[in-house]
XYZ file of C-alpha atoms in Angstrom:
419
model
C 142.292 247.771 188.496
C 141.754 246.417 192.325
C 143.259 242.923 192.852
C 139.519 241.814 193.457
C 138.392 242.691 190.053
C 141.767 241.175 188.539
C 141.017 237.964 190.328
C 137.113 238.176 189.250
C 138.258 238.408 185.723
C 140.215 235.435 185.791
C 137.534 233.680 187.288
C 135.004 235.067 184.873
C 137.290 233.611 181.939
C 137.855 230.060 183.789
C 133.953 229.827 184.237
C 133.171 231.241 180.321
C 135.946 228.902 178.806
C 134.639 226.083 181.037
C 131.255 225.833 180.313
C 131.943 226.926 176.338
C 133.965 223.625 176.506
C 131.460 221.630 177.724
C 129.026 222.646 175.190
C 131.428 222.688 172.163
C 130.877 219.047 171.216
C 127.025 219.299 170.632
C 127.223 220.155 167.058
C 130.259 218.197 166.455
C 130.007 214.791 168.068
C 126.235 213.884 166.732
C 127.390 213.972 162.744
C 130.733 212.487 163.690
C 129.234 209.451 165.522
C 126.544 209.378 163.379
C 127.553 209.789 159.730
C 129.558 206.910 158.139
C 130.743 208.940 155.724
C 132.649 210.937 158.101
C 134.920 207.979 159.016
C 135.119 208.210 162.280
C 133.453 205.106 163.388
C 133.975 202.099 160.861
C 131.118 201.955 158.661
C 130.296 198.388 159.511
C 128.931 199.746 162.880
C 125.133 199.647 163.080
C 122.941 202.756 163.766
C 121.941 201.477 167.214
C 125.796 201.340 168.612
C 126.821 204.426 167.013
C 123.865 206.053 169.154
C 125.208 204.100 172.214
C 128.434 204.897 171.996
C 127.542 209.147 171.218
C 125.785 208.510 174.266
C 128.698 207.225 176.274
C 131.068 210.116 175.000
C 128.747 212.574 175.823
C 128.371 211.430 179.294
C 131.508 210.872 180.591
C 132.128 214.651 180.551
C 129.589 214.959 183.191
C 130.657 211.746 185.057
C 133.951 213.088 185.745
C 132.590 216.430 186.890
C 130.456 214.591 189.124
C 133.643 212.688 190.641
C 136.302 215.430 190.403
C 134.547 218.562 191.694
C 134.216 217.677 195.406
C 137.661 216.797 195.304
C 139.270 219.713 193.713
C 137.115 221.698 195.878
C 138.560 220.300 198.862
C 142.089 220.422 197.907
C 141.468 223.884 197.272
C 140.546 224.279 200.899
C 143.542 222.914 202.312
C 146.570 223.704 199.767
C 145.156 226.582 198.176
C 142.666 228.098 195.371
C 145.064 228.976 192.787
C 147.407 226.114 192.737
C 144.988 223.566 192.591
C 143.051 225.682 189.546
C 145.970 225.894 187.398
C 146.742 222.006 187.947
C 142.857 221.637 186.801
C 143.199 223.901 183.821
C 146.241 222.073 182.754
C 144.514 218.516 183.008
C 141.700 220.091 181.211
C 143.685 221.386 178.407
C 145.676 217.896 178.296
C 142.125 216.227 178.179
C 140.847 217.867 175.221
C 144.390 217.355 173.633
C 143.789 213.838 173.736
C 140.246 213.968 172.624
C 141.333 216.062 169.504
C 144.062 213.670 168.560
C 141.548 210.786 168.957
C 139.150 212.643 166.777
C 141.961 213.100 164.502
C 143.004 209.533 164.338
C 140.054 208.347 164.789
C 140.713 206.452 167.898
C 137.743 205.918 170.158
C 139.244 204.903 173.267
C 141.084 208.275 173.193
C 138.360 210.219 172.403
C 136.434 208.361 175.728
C 139.635 208.697 178.059
C 140.380 212.566 176.774
C 136.242 213.434 177.518
C 136.661 211.599 180.998
C 140.131 213.608 181.882
C 138.516 216.831 180.629
C 135.449 216.307 182.851
C 137.352 215.447 185.635
C 139.368 218.493 185.762
C 136.710 220.550 184.740
C 135.581 220.374 188.356
C 137.067 223.709 188.846
C 133.928 225.395 188.288
C 133.826 224.766 192.269
C 137.162 226.298 192.909
C 135.979 229.546 190.885
C 133.131 229.950 192.940
C 134.962 229.370 196.084
C 137.373 232.098 194.790
C 134.586 234.651 194.155
C 132.981 233.640 197.582
C 136.610 234.124 199.319
C 137.323 237.807 197.277
C 133.655 239.006 198.058
C 132.231 241.306 200.522
C 128.677 241.266 201.972
C 127.866 243.990 199.373
C 129.134 242.828 196.370
C 128.819 238.885 196.630
C 125.703 238.379 195.048
C 126.691 240.444 192.094
C 130.122 238.286 191.745
C 127.879 235.115 191.759
C 125.335 236.923 189.193
C 128.694 237.733 186.919
C 129.662 233.818 187.141
C 125.836 232.884 185.915
C 126.521 235.365 183.034
C 129.532 233.431 181.995
C 127.742 230.329 182.148
C 125.118 231.428 179.747
C 127.768 233.120 177.322
C 129.966 229.928 177.638
C 126.524 227.884 176.429
C 126.258 230.290 173.792
C 129.636 230.652 172.309
C 130.575 226.717 172.858
C 128.060 225.587 170.124
C 128.780 228.583 167.800
C 132.656 227.449 167.992
C 132.228 223.826 167.194
C 129.849 224.218 164.520
C 132.449 227.001 163.039
C 135.586 224.946 162.974
C 134.431 221.601 161.911
C 133.118 223.328 158.843
C 135.405 222.731 155.904
C 133.062 224.705 153.784
C 134.362 227.890 155.468
C 137.813 226.858 155.352
C 139.328 223.827 153.933
C 141.339 222.710 156.588
C 138.659 222.921 159.015
C 137.444 219.205 160.270
C 135.792 217.550 163.609
C 138.915 217.444 165.262
C 139.470 221.585 165.253
C 136.912 222.274 168.075
C 138.840 220.384 170.360
C 142.322 221.530 169.542
C 140.886 224.924 170.010
C 139.205 224.328 173.000
C 142.645 223.308 174.439
C 144.285 226.225 173.335
C 141.749 228.283 175.249
C 142.397 226.220 178.305
C 146.157 227.040 177.921
C 145.487 230.667 177.377
C 143.060 230.519 180.408
C 145.662 228.866 182.541
C 148.263 231.681 181.271
C 145.854 234.408 182.530
C 145.111 232.430 185.932
C 149.030 232.374 186.261
C 149.601 236.074 185.499
C 146.643 237.939 186.460
C 144.868 236.136 189.375
C 146.375 237.167 192.677
C 144.137 236.441 195.648
C 144.308 239.105 198.259
C 145.843 237.939 201.650
C 142.600 238.493 203.381
C 140.889 236.213 200.882
C 143.228 232.917 201.548
C 141.437 230.028 203.029
C 144.347 227.816 204.278
C 142.021 226.533 206.953
C 139.783 227.656 209.700
C 139.738 231.334 210.545
C 138.787 232.176 214.615
C 135.421 232.470 213.393
C 134.937 229.189 212.151
C 135.279 227.116 215.207
C 137.079 224.350 216.231
C 139.826 222.851 214.075
C 138.559 220.088 212.544
C 138.118 218.879 208.900
C 134.785 217.200 207.647
C 134.323 214.705 205.004
C 132.566 215.299 201.687
C 129.612 212.867 203.183
C 129.559 214.860 206.406
C 129.494 217.874 204.545
C 126.752 216.473 202.149
C 124.428 215.568 205.369
C 124.927 218.607 207.489
C 121.472 219.490 208.449
C 122.106 223.049 207.512
C 123.083 222.275 203.827
C 121.510 219.149 202.963
C 118.001 220.969 202.394
C 119.954 223.667 199.997
C 121.540 220.730 198.083
C 118.185 218.879 198.166
C 116.537 222.112 196.354
C 119.486 222.379 194.257
C 118.803 218.958 192.861
C 115.065 219.451 192.191
C 115.990 222.923 190.736
C 118.356 221.757 188.415
C 116.127 218.869 187.057
C 113.487 221.562 186.270
C 116.137 223.765 184.350
C 117.608 220.538 182.274
C 114.312 219.202 181.627
C 113.558 222.814 179.691
C 117.256 223.081 178.450
C 117.018 219.812 176.806
C 113.755 219.031 175.588
C 112.377 222.490 174.288
C 114.033 221.494 171.053
C 112.636 218.158 171.096
C 109.033 219.552 171.751
C 109.298 222.046 168.940
C 110.407 219.459 166.405
C 107.899 217.000 167.662
C 105.111 219.524 167.214
C 105.887 222.081 164.921
C 108.530 220.316 162.840
C 111.042 223.219 163.230
C 114.323 223.343 161.372
C 118.018 223.472 163.094
C 118.335 226.792 162.361
C 114.964 227.883 164.144
C 116.342 225.905 167.163
C 119.537 228.322 166.713
C 117.253 231.255 166.875
C 115.682 229.979 169.974
C 119.023 229.798 171.932
C 120.121 232.864 170.863
C 117.070 234.729 171.996
C 117.131 233.103 175.393
C 120.197 234.004 176.436
C 119.413 237.514 176.422
C 116.802 237.123 179.368
C 119.485 234.543 181.099
C 122.059 237.651 180.632
C 119.665 240.378 181.896
C 118.653 237.873 184.659
C 122.485 237.391 185.943
C 123.233 241.174 185.874
C 119.991 242.413 187.804
C 120.005 239.576 190.730
C 122.116 241.785 193.031
C 119.328 244.548 192.477
C 116.547 242.228 192.987
C 117.585 240.648 196.081
C 118.069 244.237 197.853
C 114.467 244.866 198.440
C 113.349 241.181 198.842
C 116.239 239.402 199.722
C 118.221 236.234 198.664
C 115.049 234.137 199.553
C 112.387 236.255 197.761
C 114.676 236.180 194.606
C 114.846 232.457 194.896
C 111.142 231.887 195.241
C 110.675 234.447 192.077
C 113.063 232.769 190.263
C 111.643 229.162 190.695
C 107.996 230.737 190.113
C 109.198 231.955 186.707
C 110.681 228.701 185.637
C 107.867 226.764 186.521
C 105.482 229.067 185.000
C 107.470 229.065 181.800
C 107.689 225.605 181.833
C 103.738 225.243 181.889
C 102.708 227.984 179.830
C 105.616 226.731 177.012
C 103.282 224.033 175.685
C 100.082 226.144 175.750
C 100.654 227.927 172.459
C 99.232 226.353 169.313
C 101.584 228.245 167.012
C 105.186 229.339 166.941
C 104.337 233.146 167.354
C 103.826 233.259 171.151
C 106.231 230.615 172.126
C 109.200 232.947 172.862
C 107.213 234.557 175.715
C 107.490 231.632 178.282
C 110.836 230.635 177.110
C 111.946 234.131 178.054
C 109.854 233.730 181.336
C 111.766 230.438 181.960
C 114.869 231.551 181.199
C 115.118 234.642 183.429
C 113.841 232.265 186.355
C 116.726 229.684 185.358
C 119.607 232.752 186.013
C 117.977 233.491 189.475
C 117.915 229.716 190.301
C 121.128 229.303 189.357
C 122.732 232.189 191.576
C 120.383 231.568 194.391
C 120.714 227.838 194.995
C 124.760 228.343 194.947
C 124.638 231.057 197.278
C 122.464 229.183 199.696
C 125.529 226.777 199.529
C 128.079 229.183 199.960
C 126.377 231.084 202.780
C 125.648 228.170 204.890
C 129.250 226.791 205.001
C 132.333 228.461 206.535
C 135.267 230.175 204.416
C 137.208 226.824 205.772
C 135.048 224.187 203.372
C 133.790 226.642 200.380
C 135.482 224.495 198.026
C 134.394 221.123 199.257
C 130.835 222.371 199.613
C 130.663 223.994 196.278
C 132.115 221.040 194.706
C 129.447 218.758 196.096
C 126.942 221.488 194.527
C 128.427 220.784 191.159
C 128.009 217.262 191.647
C 124.231 217.556 192.398
C 124.112 219.650 189.309
C 125.839 216.976 187.169
C 123.303 213.872 188.919
C 120.509 216.375 188.322
C 121.214 216.709 185.076
C 121.503 213.235 184.082
C 118.416 212.384 185.906
C 116.635 215.060 183.529
C 118.139 213.776 180.776
C 117.066 210.243 181.243
C 113.810 210.990 182.718
C 112.743 213.112 180.270
C 113.742 211.161 177.209
C 111.288 208.432 179.129
C 108.436 211.220 179.375
C 108.828 212.590 175.697
C 108.280 209.336 174.148
C 104.851 208.735 176.199
C 103.903 212.539 175.517
C 105.804 215.728 174.453
C 104.061 217.565 177.135
C 105.326 215.309 179.839
C 108.831 216.671 180.628
C 107.456 220.426 180.708
C 104.754 219.214 183.328
C 107.160 217.067 185.500
C 109.703 220.313 185.395
C 107.027 222.615 186.232
C 106.153 220.377 189.490
C 110.296 220.102 190.337
C 110.119 224.224 190.389
C 107.099 224.294 192.506
C 108.610 221.726 194.870
C 111.669 223.795 195.312
C 109.320 227.039 196.004
C 107.616 225.013 198.885
C 111.197 223.676 199.972
C 112.669 227.400 200.135
C 109.826 228.728 202.143
C 109.584 225.533 204.534
C 113.299 225.598 204.865
C 114.024 229.298 205.865
C 110.942 228.786 208.124
C 112.735 226.305 210.140
C 116.182 227.536 209.961
C 117.483 230.958 208.781
C 120.556 230.344 206.776
C 123.008 232.478 208.715
C 125.961 233.895 206.787
C 129.612 233.559 207.771
C 131.612 236.869 207.996
C 132.197 237.095 204.447
C 128.534 236.564 203.316
C 125.094 238.121 202.690
C 122.057 237.794 204.542
C 119.215 235.607 203.037
C 116.279 237.198 203.614
């Protein structure tokens, strides 16, 4: 196996475990916080406070990501990808151990601290994407970023499955709600060993400062990178793109419960089914961009997402509900790949980590806005989150077309052309 393939294997595993760890608490935290009989919170705690504490525990992880991703990316630009990645994996594993002990001992402050530390160190997604950019050639960069999208979506599938499995004492008497977090810590520990042993970044891909092609030897702040006229439109498009994505992901289950009174097993089946187009799209994005360019794939992806969101609310029964769900899911994968490539292709090798770290923070900010806005909208009308999501997706289409007309995103030495 070549050095590049070994490096991509380690990066793939990092992203897979990262998103599995992110989604793992979803089937665990709800019952843990809301059911008094499980004993995590004192039985005297009223239900309204239980839901608030649940929201805080869930929110601390993405808040940590929002804070940590740009700084971890910036450090990886300065001192190297591998040492920062190893440190972040160690931090994430430690955070999960703190959460697991907190759950096992019914210690709420430990759980909250562990969640924030895990999220803070889980900003390593930016480092993983930076490594993929560093080792890629113009011919395989789209493929490598597509594989990272596959890892993201596979992680979203196996995380809740592991959480539900290891927390269910009917499967094994020793299983309880703390097991998934101990298991997640073990995953990060294994990932750390894989990165330490397997990851060998080729010499040509080491980014310890600017190359001669990158211009004067200056270092920009995070704010300067964010407000760069060449990158700001891409960050804005990414924000609206992820708003549309999370309005779909977070509220299709709510819509189905509100309008069709479906069971949790049906929602699980829906998640399994839409994972198929998500993975297929991630594997086909490289082939799609050859005839129409990255801009064309981005436009098509957001059109698929917008159409899927709009048509999802049209069927009266459940028979045809999977068609718009799969259309939206296919578009989501192409949106994820292309928006990340717009950022990567628009910045030099010297600050891939910082730029992609900001991109991850934009991702988390959009998720937060989508969840808060969608909750309000769903309370007013169950169709509203999908209509607003459709509008956000079409804003992205207009933004991409207008942005590329005014400024062609010129790739750096190691990147691919947008169109």
